[in-house]
Coordinates of C-alpha atoms in Angstrom, one line a residue:
Chain W
M1 CA 16.0 -6.3 13.6
E2 CA 13.6 -7.1 11.2
T3 CA 11.1 -7.4 13.8
L4 CA 11.8 -5.5 16.3
N5 CA 11.3 -2.9 13.5
I6 CA 7.5 -3.5 12.2
F7 CA 6.5 -4.3 15.7
S8 CA 7.8 -0.7 17.6
R9 CA 6.1 0.7 14.5
N10 CA 2.9 -0.7 15.1
I11 CA 3.3 -0.4 19.4
K12 CA 4.1 3.6 18.7
W13 CA 1.0 4.0 16.4
R14 CA -1.6 1.4 19.4
F15 CA -0.4 4.4 22.0
Q16 CA -0.7 7.3 20.3
N17 CA -4.4 6.6 19.6
P18 CA -5.8 4.7 23.5
I19 CA -8.8 5.8 21.9
T20 CA -8.3 2.0 20.8
I21 CA -7.8 0.5 23.4
I22 CA -11.2 2.0 25.8
M23 CA -13.6 0.4 23.0
T24 CA -12.4 -2.8 22.9
I25 CA -13.0 -3.2 26.6
I26 CA -15.7 -1.3 26.6
Q27 CA -17.6 -4.5 25.3
P28 CA -16.5 -7.3 27.7
L29 CA -16.2 -4.8 31.1
I30 CA -19.9 -4.8 30.5
W31 CA -20.1 -8.3 30.5
L32 CA -18.3 -8.4 33.4
L33 CA -19.9 -6.0 35.5
F34 CA -23.3 -6.9 34.5
Y35 CA -23.1 -10.8 34.2
S36 CA -21.3 -11.5 37.5
N37 CA -23.6 -9.5 39.0
M38 CA -27.0 -9.9 37.4
A39 CA -26.4 -14.0 38.4
A40 CA -26.9 -15.1 41.7
D41 CA -25.0 -18.4 41.3
I42 CA -22.1 -16.7 39.7
S43 CA -19.0 -15.8 40.5
S44 CA -17.5 -13.1 39.0
S45 CA -14.6 -15.2 39.9
F46 CA -16.5 -17.2 37.1
I47 CA -17.4 -15.4 34.9
L48 CA -13.8 -13.8 34.9
P49 CA -11.6 -16.7 32.3
G50 CA -14.6 -15.9 30.2
I51 CA -14.9 -12.2 30.0
I52 CA -10.6 -12.4 29.7
V53 CA -11.3 -15.0 25.8
L54 CA -13.9 -12.0 25.3
V55 CA -11.2 -9.4 25.6
M56 CA -9.1 -11.2 23.8
F57 CA -11.6 -11.9 20.5
S58 CA -11.5 -8.3 20.1
S59 CA -8.4 -7.1 20.4
A60 CA -6.2 -9.6 19.1
G61 CA -9.6 -10.0 16.5
N62 CA -8.6 -6.6 15.3
N63 CA -4.7 -7.5 14.8
G64 CA -5.9 -7.5 11.0
V65 CA -7.6 -4.2 10.3
A66 CA -4.2 -1.9 10.5
N67 CA -3.7 -4.3 7.1
Y68 CA -6.5 -1.8 4.9
Y69 CA -4.8 1.2 6.2
S70 CA -2.1 0.6 5.1
K71 CA -2.9 -0.9 2.1
Q72 CA -4.8 2.1 1.2
N73 CA -2.0 4.5 2.0
G74 CA 1.2 2.6 1.0
S75 CA 2.5 1.5 2.8
F76 CA 1.6 -2.1 3.2
Y77 CA 3.1 -2.2 -0.6
R78 CA 6.4 -0.2 0.1
I79 CA 7.1 -3.2 3.3
H80 CA 5.6 -5.6 0.3
I81 CA 8.6 -4.7 -2.2
S82 CA 11.4 -4.1 1.0
P83 CA 13.8 -7.4 1.5
V84 CA 12.8 -7.8 4.7
K85 CA 11.0 -11.1 5.8
K86 CA 7.3 -11.8 5.3
S87 CA 7.4 -13.6 8.6
S88 CA 9.0 -10.5 10.7
V89 CA 6.1 -8.3 9.1
V90 CA 3.3 -10.9 10.6
L91 CA 5.3 -11.6 13.8
G92 CA 6.4 -8.3 14.1
H93 CA 2.2 -7.8 13.8
V94 CA 1.1 -10.6 16.1
L95 CA 3.7 -9.3 18.7
D96 CA 1.6 -5.8 19.2
A97 CA -1.4 -7.7 19.1
E98 CA 0.0 -9.5 22.3
V99 CA 0.7 -6.3 24.1
F100 CA -1.9 -4.7 23.4
S101 CA -4.5 -7.8 24.4
F102 CA -1.9 -8.1 27.6
T103 CA -2.3 -4.2 28.6
E104 CA -6.7 -5.4 28.4
V105 CA -6.4 -8.4 30.0
L106 CA -4.3 -6.5 32.3
I107 CA -7.3 -3.8 33.1
L108 CA -9.7 -6.7 33.6
I109 CA -8.3 -8.5 36.7
L110 CA -7.1 -5.1 37.9
I111 CA -10.4 -4.1 37.5
S112 CA -12.3 -7.6 38.8
F113 CA -9.3 -7.3 42.0
F114 CA -12.4 -4.8 43.6
M115 CA -15.2 -7.2 42.8
S116 CA -13.7 -10.0 44.9
V117 CA -11.4 -11.8 42.5
R118 CA -8.0 -12.5 44.1
I119 CA -5.1 -13.5 41.9
S120 CA -1.5 -14.2 43.4
F121 CA 1.2 -14.2 40.7
S122 CA 1.9 -17.6 40.3
E123 CA -1.4 -17.9 39.0
L124 CA -0.9 -15.3 36.8
F125 CA 2.4 -16.7 35.6
L126 CA 0.8 -19.9 35.1
M127 CA -2.1 -18.0 32.9
L128 CA 0.4 -15.9 30.8
P129 CA 1.4 -18.8 28.5
V130 CA -2.0 -19.6 27.7
I131 CA -3.2 -16.2 26.9
F132 CA 0.4 -15.8 24.9
A133 CA -0.2 -19.3 22.7
T134 CA -4.6 -17.8 22.2
V135 CA -3.6 -13.7 21.4
F136 CA -1.2 -15.5 19.2
F137 CA -3.4 -17.8 17.8
I138 CA -6.3 -15.7 17.0
S139 CA -3.9 -12.1 16.0
S140 CA -2.3 -14.0 13.4
F141 CA -5.8 -15.8 11.4
S142 CA -6.9 -12.1 11.9
Y143 CA -3.8 -11.5 9.8
F144 CA -4.5 -14.0 6.9
L145 CA -8.3 -12.8 7.2
S146 CA -7.1 -9.6 6.5
L147 CA -5.0 -10.5 2.8
I148 CA -8.2 -12.9 2.3
I149 CA -11.0 -11.0 3.1
P150 CA -10.7 -7.2 -0.1
S151 CA -13.6 -4.5 2.5
E152 CA -12.4 -3.8 6.0
N153 CA -16.8 -3.9 6.3
I154 CA -16.6 -7.5 4.8
F155 CA -13.6 -8.1 7.7
Y156 CA -15.5 -6.7 10.3
I157 CA -19.2 -8.6 9.6
F158 CA -17.2 -11.5 9.3
L159 CA -15.6 -10.7 13.1
N160 CA -19.4 -10.1 13.9
T161 CA -20.9 -13.0 13.1
F162 CA -18.5 -15.8 13.9
I163 CA -17.2 -13.1 17.9
L164 CA -20.4 -14.3 19.9
P165 CA -21.3 -17.8 18.5
L166 CA -17.9 -18.8 19.9
F167 CA -18.4 -17.3 23.3
F168 CA -22.1 -18.3 23.4
M169 CA -20.9 -21.9 21.8
S170 CA -18.8 -22.6 24.8
T171 CA -18.3 -22.2 29.6
A172 CA -18.7 -18.9 29.0
L173 CA -20.7 -18.6 30.8
F174 CA -22.0 -21.3 32.7
P175 CA -20.6 -25.1 33.5
Y176 CA -20.7 -27.4 30.8
E177 CA -22.9 -29.2 33.8
K178 CA -25.6 -27.4 32.8
I179 CA -24.9 -27.0 28.5
P180 CA -27.9 -28.7 27.5
V181 CA -26.6 -32.9 25.8
Q182 CA -26.5 -31.4 22.6
Y183 CA -24.4 -28.8 22.5
K184 CA -22.7 -30.3 24.8
T185 CA -20.1 -31.6 21.2
A186 CA -19.8 -28.0 20.2
V187 CA -18.7 -26.9 22.5
N188 CA -16.3 -30.0 23.4
I189 CA -15.6 -29.1 19.9
N190 CA -15.5 -25.6 20.1
P191 CA -10.8 -24.6 21.1
F192 CA -11.8 -21.9 23.2
T193 CA -14.0 -23.7 25.9
H194 CA -10.3 -25.6 26.7
V195 CA -8.8 -22.3 27.1
I196 CA -11.7 -20.6 29.5
N197 CA -12.1 -23.5 31.9
S198 CA -8.2 -23.8 31.6
L199 CA -8.0 -20.5 32.6
R200 CA -11.2 -20.9 34.9
T201 CA -9.2 -24.2 36.5
I202 CA -6.5 -21.7 37.6
I203 CA -8.3 -18.5 38.7
M204 CA -10.6 -20.6 40.8
N205 CA -7.9 -22.6 42.8
Q206 CA -9.1 -26.0 41.1
N207 CA -5.5 -27.1 41.3
N208 CA -6.8 -30.1 40.0
N209 CA -7.2 -30.2 36.6
Y210 CA -3.1 -29.8 34.8
S211 CA -4.5 -32.2 31.7
E212 CA -7.2 -29.7 30.9
Y213 CA -4.5 -26.7 31.2
L214 CA -1.7 -28.7 29.9
F215 CA -4.3 -29.8 26.2
S216 CA -5.3 -26.0 25.5
L217 CA -1.6 -25.1 25.7
M218 CA -0.3 -26.9 23.7
L219 CA -3.5 -26.7 21.1
M220 CA -3.7 -22.9 20.4
I221 CA 0.4 -23.7 20.3
L222 CA -0.2 -26.1 17.5
L223 CA -2.7 -24.1 15.5
G224 CA -1.2 -20.7 16.4
V225 CA 1.5 -21.8 15.1
I226 CA -0.5 -23.7 11.6
M227 CA -2.2 -20.0 11.6
F228 CA 0.9 -18.1 11.5
I229 CA 2.7 -19.7 8.9
I230 CA -0.7 -19.6 6.9
S231 CA 0.4 -16.5 6.6
V232 CA 3.5 -16.0 6.2
K233 CA 3.0 -18.6 3.1
K234 CA -0.3 -15.8 1.9
L235 CA 1.6 -12.9 2.6
K236 CA 5.5 -14.3 0.2
I237 CA 2.4 -14.8 -2.3
Y238 CA -0.1 -12.0 -1.7
G239 CA -0.2 -10.2 -5.5
K240 CA 1.7 -11.9 -7.0
N241 CA -1.9 -14.1 -8.2
L242 CA -4.2 -11.1 -9.0
Chain H
M1 CA 24.9 -2.8 -18.9
N2 CA 20.9 -2.0 -19.2
A3 CA 19.0 -1.0 -15.8
V4 CA 16.2 -2.7 -16.9
F5 CA 14.9 -5.1 -20.0
V6 CA 11.4 -6.3 -20.4
K7 CA 10.6 -8.2 -23.1
D8 CA 7.3 -9.8 -24.7
L9 CA 5.1 -9.1 -21.0
S10 CA 1.8 -10.2 -20.7
K11 CA 0.3 -9.9 -17.5
T12 CA -4.1 -11.2 -17.7
Y13 CA -5.8 -10.2 -14.9
K14 CA -7.6 -13.1 -13.2
N15 CA -11.0 -11.1 -14.3
G16 CA -10.4 -11.0 -17.9
K17 CA -8.1 -7.7 -18.4
K18 CA -5.4 -7.6 -20.3
A19 CA -3.1 -5.2 -18.3
L20 CA -0.4 -5.7 -20.1
D21 CA -0.4 -7.4 -23.9
N22 CA 3.9 -8.0 -25.5
F23 CA 5.4 -5.2 -24.3
S24 CA 8.8 -4.5 -25.2
V25 CA 10.9 -1.6 -23.2
S26 CA 14.4 -1.6 -22.3
I27 CA 16.1 1.9 -19.5
K28 CA 20.2 2.6 -19.7
E29 CA 21.3 2.4 -16.5
N30 CA 21.3 6.6 -15.0
D31 CA 18.5 7.1 -17.1
I32 CA 15.2 9.1 -16.3
F33 CA 12.9 7.5 -18.3
S34 CA 9.3 8.2 -18.2
L35 CA 6.6 5.9 -18.8
L36 CA 3.9 7.7 -20.7
G37 CA -0.1 6.7 -21.2
E38 CA -3.9 7.2 -20.2
N39 CA -5.1 5.8 -17.1
G40 CA -5.6 2.1 -17.4
S41 CA -2.8 2.1 -20.3
G42 CA -1.0 -0.5 -17.4
K43 CA 2.0 1.8 -16.5
S44 CA 1.1 0.3 -12.8
T45 CA 0.8 -3.1 -13.4
L46 CA 3.9 -2.6 -15.1
I47 CA 5.5 -0.6 -11.9
N48 CA 4.3 -3.6 -10.1
I49 CA 5.9 -6.5 -11.9
L50 CA 8.9 -4.5 -11.6
T51 CA 9.1 -4.2 -7.8
T52 CA 8.0 -7.6 -7.1
Y53 CA 4.1 -7.2 -7.1
L54 CA 2.5 -8.6 -9.6
M55 CA 3.4 -12.5 -11.8
P56 CA 3.8 -11.8 -14.4
D57 CA 2.3 -14.5 -17.2
C58 CA 4.7 -14.7 -19.8
G59 CA 8.0 -12.9 -20.6
E60 CA 11.6 -11.6 -19.5
I61 CA 12.5 -9.2 -16.8
E62 CA 16.1 -8.6 -16.2
I63 CA 17.3 -5.5 -13.5
L64 CA 20.4 -4.6 -13.8
G65 CA 21.5 -8.6 -14.7
K66 CA 19.4 -10.4 -13.1
N67 CA 15.9 -12.7 -13.5
I68 CA 12.8 -10.7 -11.4
I69 CA 11.6 -13.9 -11.3
D70 CA 14.7 -16.3 -10.0
Y71 CA 16.0 -13.1 -7.8
P72 CA 13.2 -11.5 -6.1
H73 CA 15.0 -11.2 -3.5
E74 CA 18.0 -9.7 -4.4
I75 CA 16.5 -7.0 -7.0
R76 CA 14.8 -6.3 -4.2
K77 CA 17.6 -4.6 -2.3
I78 CA 18.5 -3.1 -5.0
I79 CA 15.2 -1.3 -6.0
S80 CA 13.3 1.4 -4.3
C81 CA 9.4 2.6 -5.5
V82 CA 7.5 5.0 -3.9
S83 CA 3.2 4.4 -5.2
Q84 CA 1.4 7.3 -6.1
N85 CA -0.6 7.7 -2.5
V86 CA 1.6 9.0 0.0
S87 CA 2.4 6.1 2.2
I88 CA 4.7 7.5 5.0
D89 CA 3.0 6.7 8.6
L90 CA 2.0 10.0 10.2
H91 CA 2.1 9.0 13.9
L92 CA 5.6 8.9 13.2
S93 CA 8.4 11.8 12.7
L94 CA 10.2 12.7 9.8
Y95 CA 13.1 10.8 11.8
E96 CA 11.5 8.0 12.4
N97 CA 9.9 7.0 8.9
L98 CA 13.2 7.3 7.7
I99 CA 14.6 5.3 10.2
F100 CA 11.9 2.6 9.6
Q101 CA 13.0 2.5 6.1
S102 CA 16.5 2.2 7.4
R103 CA 15.8 -0.7 9.2
L104 CA 13.5 -2.1 6.9
Y105 CA 16.7 -2.3 5.0
G106 CA 18.7 -3.4 7.1
I107 CA 21.1 -0.3 7.2
E108 CA 22.5 -0.3 10.5
K109 CA 22.1 2.5 12.9
N110 CA 24.9 5.8 12.5
K111 CA 24.9 4.4 9.1
A112 CA 21.2 5.1 8.6
V113 CA 21.4 8.3 10.7
R114 CA 24.0 9.9 8.5
K115 CA 22.3 8.5 5.2
I116 CA 19.1 10.3 6.9
Q117 CA 21.7 13.5 7.6
K118 CA 22.0 14.3 3.3
L119 CA 19.0 13.5 2.3
I120 CA 17.3 16.4 4.6
E121 CA 19.6 18.7 3.1
I122 CA 19.7 17.5 -0.7
F123 CA 16.2 17.4 -0.3
S124 CA 15.2 20.3 1.3
L125 CA 13.7 19.2 4.2
E126 CA 15.8 21.1 7.1
E127 CA 13.3 23.3 8.6
F128 CA 11.0 20.0 9.0
T129 CA 12.1 17.9 11.3
E130 CA 11.2 19.1 14.3
K131 CA 6.9 19.6 12.9
R132 CA 4.3 17.1 13.2
V133 CA 4.4 14.9 9.6
A134 CA 0.5 15.0 10.2
T135 CA 1.5 19.2 9.9
Y136 CA 2.3 18.8 6.7
S137 CA 2.1 20.5 3.2
G138 CA 1.0 17.8 0.3
G139 CA 3.9 18.6 -1.0
I140 CA 6.3 18.1 1.8
K141 CA 4.5 14.6 2.7
R142 CA 6.0 14.2 -0.9
R143 CA 9.9 15.0 -0.6
L144 CA 9.7 12.9 2.4
D145 CA 8.3 9.8 0.9
I146 CA 10.9 10.0 -2.0
A147 CA 13.6 10.1 1.5
M148 CA 11.9 7.2 2.2
G149 CA 12.5 5.6 -1.2
M150 CA 16.1 6.8 -1.1
I151 CA 17.3 6.2 1.7
S152 CA 18.2 2.7 0.6
E153 CA 20.0 4.4 -2.2
P154 CA 19.0 2.4 -3.8
K155 CA 20.9 1.5 -8.0
I156 CA 17.0 1.3 -10.0
L157 CA 13.8 4.0 -7.8
F158 CA 10.6 4.0 -9.1
L159 CA 8.0 7.0 -9.5
D160 CA 4.6 6.2 -9.9
E161 CA 2.9 9.3 -10.7
P162 CA 5.2 11.5 -8.0
T163 CA 4.0 15.2 -8.6
V164 CA -0.2 14.0 -8.8
A165 CA -2.1 16.6 -7.0
L166 CA 1.0 18.9 -6.3
D167 CA 0.5 22.5 -7.1
T168 CA 3.2 24.0 -9.2
E169 CA 5.8 25.3 -6.9
S170 CA 5.8 22.1 -5.4
R171 CA 6.0 20.2 -8.8
K172 CA 8.8 22.3 -10.1
S173 CA 10.4 21.3 -6.1
V174 CA 10.3 17.0 -6.7
W175 CA 11.5 18.1 -10.5
Q176 CA 14.7 19.8 -8.5
I177 CA 14.5 16.0 -6.3
I178 CA 14.1 14.0 -9.6
K179 CA 17.8 15.8 -11.0
N180 CA 19.1 15.2 -8.1
I181 CA 18.6 12.1 -7.1
K182 CA 20.5 11.4 -10.5
N183 CA 23.1 13.6 -9.8
E184 CA 24.4 12.7 -6.7
Y185 CA 23.4 9.3 -6.4
G186 CA 23.5 8.4 -9.3
T187 CA 19.9 6.6 -9.8
T188 CA 18.3 5.5 -12.3
V189 CA 14.8 6.9 -12.0
F190 CA 11.2 4.9 -14.0
M191 CA 8.7 6.9 -13.2
T192 CA 4.6 7.1 -14.2
T193 CA 3.1 10.0 -15.4
H194 CA 0.3 11.6 -16.7
Y195 CA 1.9 15.3 -17.4
L196 CA 3.7 15.2 -20.4
E197 CA 5.6 19.0 -19.3
E198 CA 7.4 16.9 -17.2
A199 CA 8.6 14.0 -19.2
E200 CA 9.9 15.7 -21.7
K201 CA 11.7 18.3 -18.8
L202 CA 13.0 15.7 -16.8
S203 CA 13.0 12.8 -19.0
D204 CA 16.1 11.3 -20.4
T205 CA 13.9 8.5 -22.4
I206 CA 10.4 8.5 -22.8
C207 CA 8.2 5.5 -23.7
I208 CA 4.1 5.9 -25.1
M209 CA 2.1 2.8 -23.8
K210 CA -1.5 2.3 -25.0
D211 CA -3.5 -0.7 -23.5
G212 CA -0.6 -2.4 -22.6
K213 CA 1.8 -1.8 -25.2
N214 CA 4.8 -0.4 -25.6
I215 CA 3.5 2.3 -29.3
A216 CA 6.6 5.3 -29.0
Y217 CA 10.1 4.2 -27.2
G218 CA 12.5 7.1 -27.7
T219 CA 14.5 9.9 -26.8
S220 CA 12.2 12.9 -26.5
E221 CA 13.6 14.5 -29.7
D222 CA 13.5 10.7 -31.0
L223 CA 9.9 11.2 -30.2
K224 CA 8.5 14.7 -32.1
K225 CA 10.6 12.7 -35.4
Y226 CA 7.0 10.9 -35.7
L227 CA 5.4 14.6 -36.7
K228 CA 8.0 15.9 -37.9
Q229 CA 6.6 18.8 -40.4
N230 CA 3.3 18.0 -40.4
L231 CA 1.4 20.3 -37.9
I232 CA -0.6 23.0 -39.2
K233 CA -1.9 25.2 -36.3
V234 CA -4.4 27.9 -36.5
T235 CA -5.2 30.6 -34.1
L236 CA -8.8 32.0 -34.6
K237 CA -9.9 35.3 -34.6
E238 CA -13.5 34.7 -32.8
K239 CA -14.2 32.3 -31.3
E240 CA -17.4 31.8 -32.6
N241 CA -15.9 30.5 -35.8
I242 CA -14.2 27.1 -34.4
K243 CA -17.0 24.9 -35.0
K244 CA -17.4 26.4 -38.6
F245 CA -13.9 26.1 -39.0
L246 CA -14.0 22.6 -38.2
K247 CA -17.2 21.3 -39.7
I248 CA -15.7 22.6 -43.2
I249 CA -12.7 20.5 -42.8
S250 CA -13.9 17.9 -41.6
S251 CA -14.0 16.8 -45.2
E252 CA -10.5 17.4 -46.4
K253 CA -8.5 13.7 -46.9
F254 CA -5.5 15.0 -45.8
I255 CA -6.6 16.2 -42.5
K256 CA -5.3 13.3 -39.9
N257 CA -6.9 14.9 -36.4
T258 CA -7.1 18.4 -34.8
E259 CA -7.2 19.5 -31.4
T260 CA -8.8 22.3 -30.4
V261 CA -7.2 24.4 -26.7
K262 CA -8.8 27.3 -26.5
N263 CA -8.6 29.8 -29.9
T264 CA -6.3 27.2 -31.4
I265 CA -6.1 24.4 -33.2
T266 CA -4.2 21.9 -33.5
M267 CA -3.9 20.6 -37.2
N268 CA -1.7 17.1 -37.9
V269 CA -1.7 16.8 -41.8
E270 CA 0.1 14.8 -44.9
N271 CA 2.4 17.4 -46.0
S272 CA 2.2 20.9 -43.8
S273 CA 4.6 22.2 -46.2
E274 CA 1.6 22.3 -48.6
N275 CA -1.4 21.5 -46.7
I276 CA -1.1 25.0 -44.9
F277 CA -1.8 27.2 -48.6
T278 CA -4.8 25.0 -48.9
V279 CA -5.3 25.9 -45.2
G280 CA -5.0 29.5 -45.1
N281 CA -7.4 29.3 -48.7
I282 CA -9.9 27.5 -46.6
L283 CA -10.0 30.5 -44.0
S284 CA -9.7 33.2 -46.4
A285 CA -12.9 31.7 -48.4
N286 CA -15.1 31.2 -46.0
N287 CA -14.1 34.5 -44.5
I288 CA -13.1 33.8 -41.0
K289 CA -10.4 35.7 -39.9
Y290 CA -7.6 35.0 -37.5
N291 CA -4.6 35.8 -35.7
L292 CA -1.3 33.3 -36.5
L293 CA -1.1 30.5 -39.1
S294 CA 1.5 28.2 -38.2
V295 CA 3.7 25.2 -39.6
S296 CA 4.3 24.2 -36.1
E297 CA 7.3 21.9 -34.1
P298 CA 5.3 19.2 -32.2
T299 CA 5.4 18.8 -28.8
I300 CA 6.0 15.7 -26.9
E301 CA 1.8 16.6 -25.7
D302 CA 1.8 16.2 -30.4
V303 CA 2.7 12.7 -30.8
Y304 CA 1.5 12.2 -27.6
L305 CA -2.1 12.9 -28.8
S306 CA -1.8 11.7 -32.1
L307 CA -0.4 8.3 -31.2
V308 CA -2.0 7.7 -28.2
G309 CA -5.8 8.3 -31.2
K310 CA -7.2 11.2 -28.5
G311 CA -6.9 13.5 -31.1
R312 CA -10.6 14.6 -32.7
R313 CA -11.6 15.2 -36.2

């Protein structure tokens, strides 16, 4: 009930401001359209998983931004001193990010249909848990950042500093085999590499790699749960130790 | 039982700023209490601590007999706070804002609807229910903000500068609402304000704060005793003589401080009934014409200025 209350408030704002959906999907969409057309040996099916992760970075990564507005107008404080559980507050925000991200991922999948990418319902069904867990992790992390970074501008600088390196230092644009040896360790450490690989396995019908799928799913669940707990703990003591 | 009991409360921020310095106060149930002080005197820090947002360094705090450190969750159920900035959600309607707030306090829907109808009536918001919240004037937004604070029918309502930036009409309307809250709900109101007139008209008790300390506390009548019989007011005929007069009296030992508003100079003196003759003599000897020379009853503003040391010699 508490979570639903926070969630419905956020989602109402989201759908009254569809510009936020449009703005965050533009950059990944340009990547999808141009990169899959320009790189001769790379298909849209290959590039789509990396673009899905990029769209999750943009949508779920911005989850913490709402906190800066609510701190300015006082609603953050009003909710903070109410008896509502802090876990409900964070979860309400995370679920908003889930709806936002899934909307954007579905738009991407629809557009990629016109680029000859075919994803069956069963494949989509397999993709959902990984996408859900990844958004859960990114949005919890974003919420945590909004509690420790004092201003919105620094928050954006932080996001911009890390999103593209994480994107490039993965298998988003190149197959693992083509990545230079000196970068392979970094690419392997990057958890999003495994998310991209597992989504690619599903989309490209390489149904022989369930271990990669399960590994990425468990990794995202683990990171998501850890980040969610840290965010809730941080929110509990927020303001107390100023 | 006291609604709020604070003893020897201190708070120093990590940047070294001491916001509260052994602050003590107690507020009776169903009182309207006003906290007066300049910017940076510690008013907001005190509200933030009493509403469980900030942790104090040391001191004892009880809200309706419950220790705030041991029972923050229980205390959150019985208090509410309306912050200085209007915190309503502009993307929600009036009704949705109130429903959202009621759910934060776990109020079931039917009960919430009844409470909302009552609040809309008490806060005179009937004609605004169909309009978009974003189009409301500052005064109406503030009324809705306070109504949201009242949806849980708190035992104590904290209002941080509730009439700041409002026009006179809206301010009076908020005053009426604060009185209604006390009468209809029996709620204790803890209010900070810059407006001395507001504190004097609304409050049962007033506390004046300076540098994190309680420097005066009591009813407005109690506080006026601080300066009783010790104010002399003179209204000069010509504005040009103000500087001359202030220069002459600056060497008089019996004048503690002065405050000038337009042509009127208020002097805080040692003994107003005796010193008024000396002031009269000074005016005559220097040929300074005046319209009025009187011993004055202090206002809360005089008490405030005297205590926070704003008066200029």
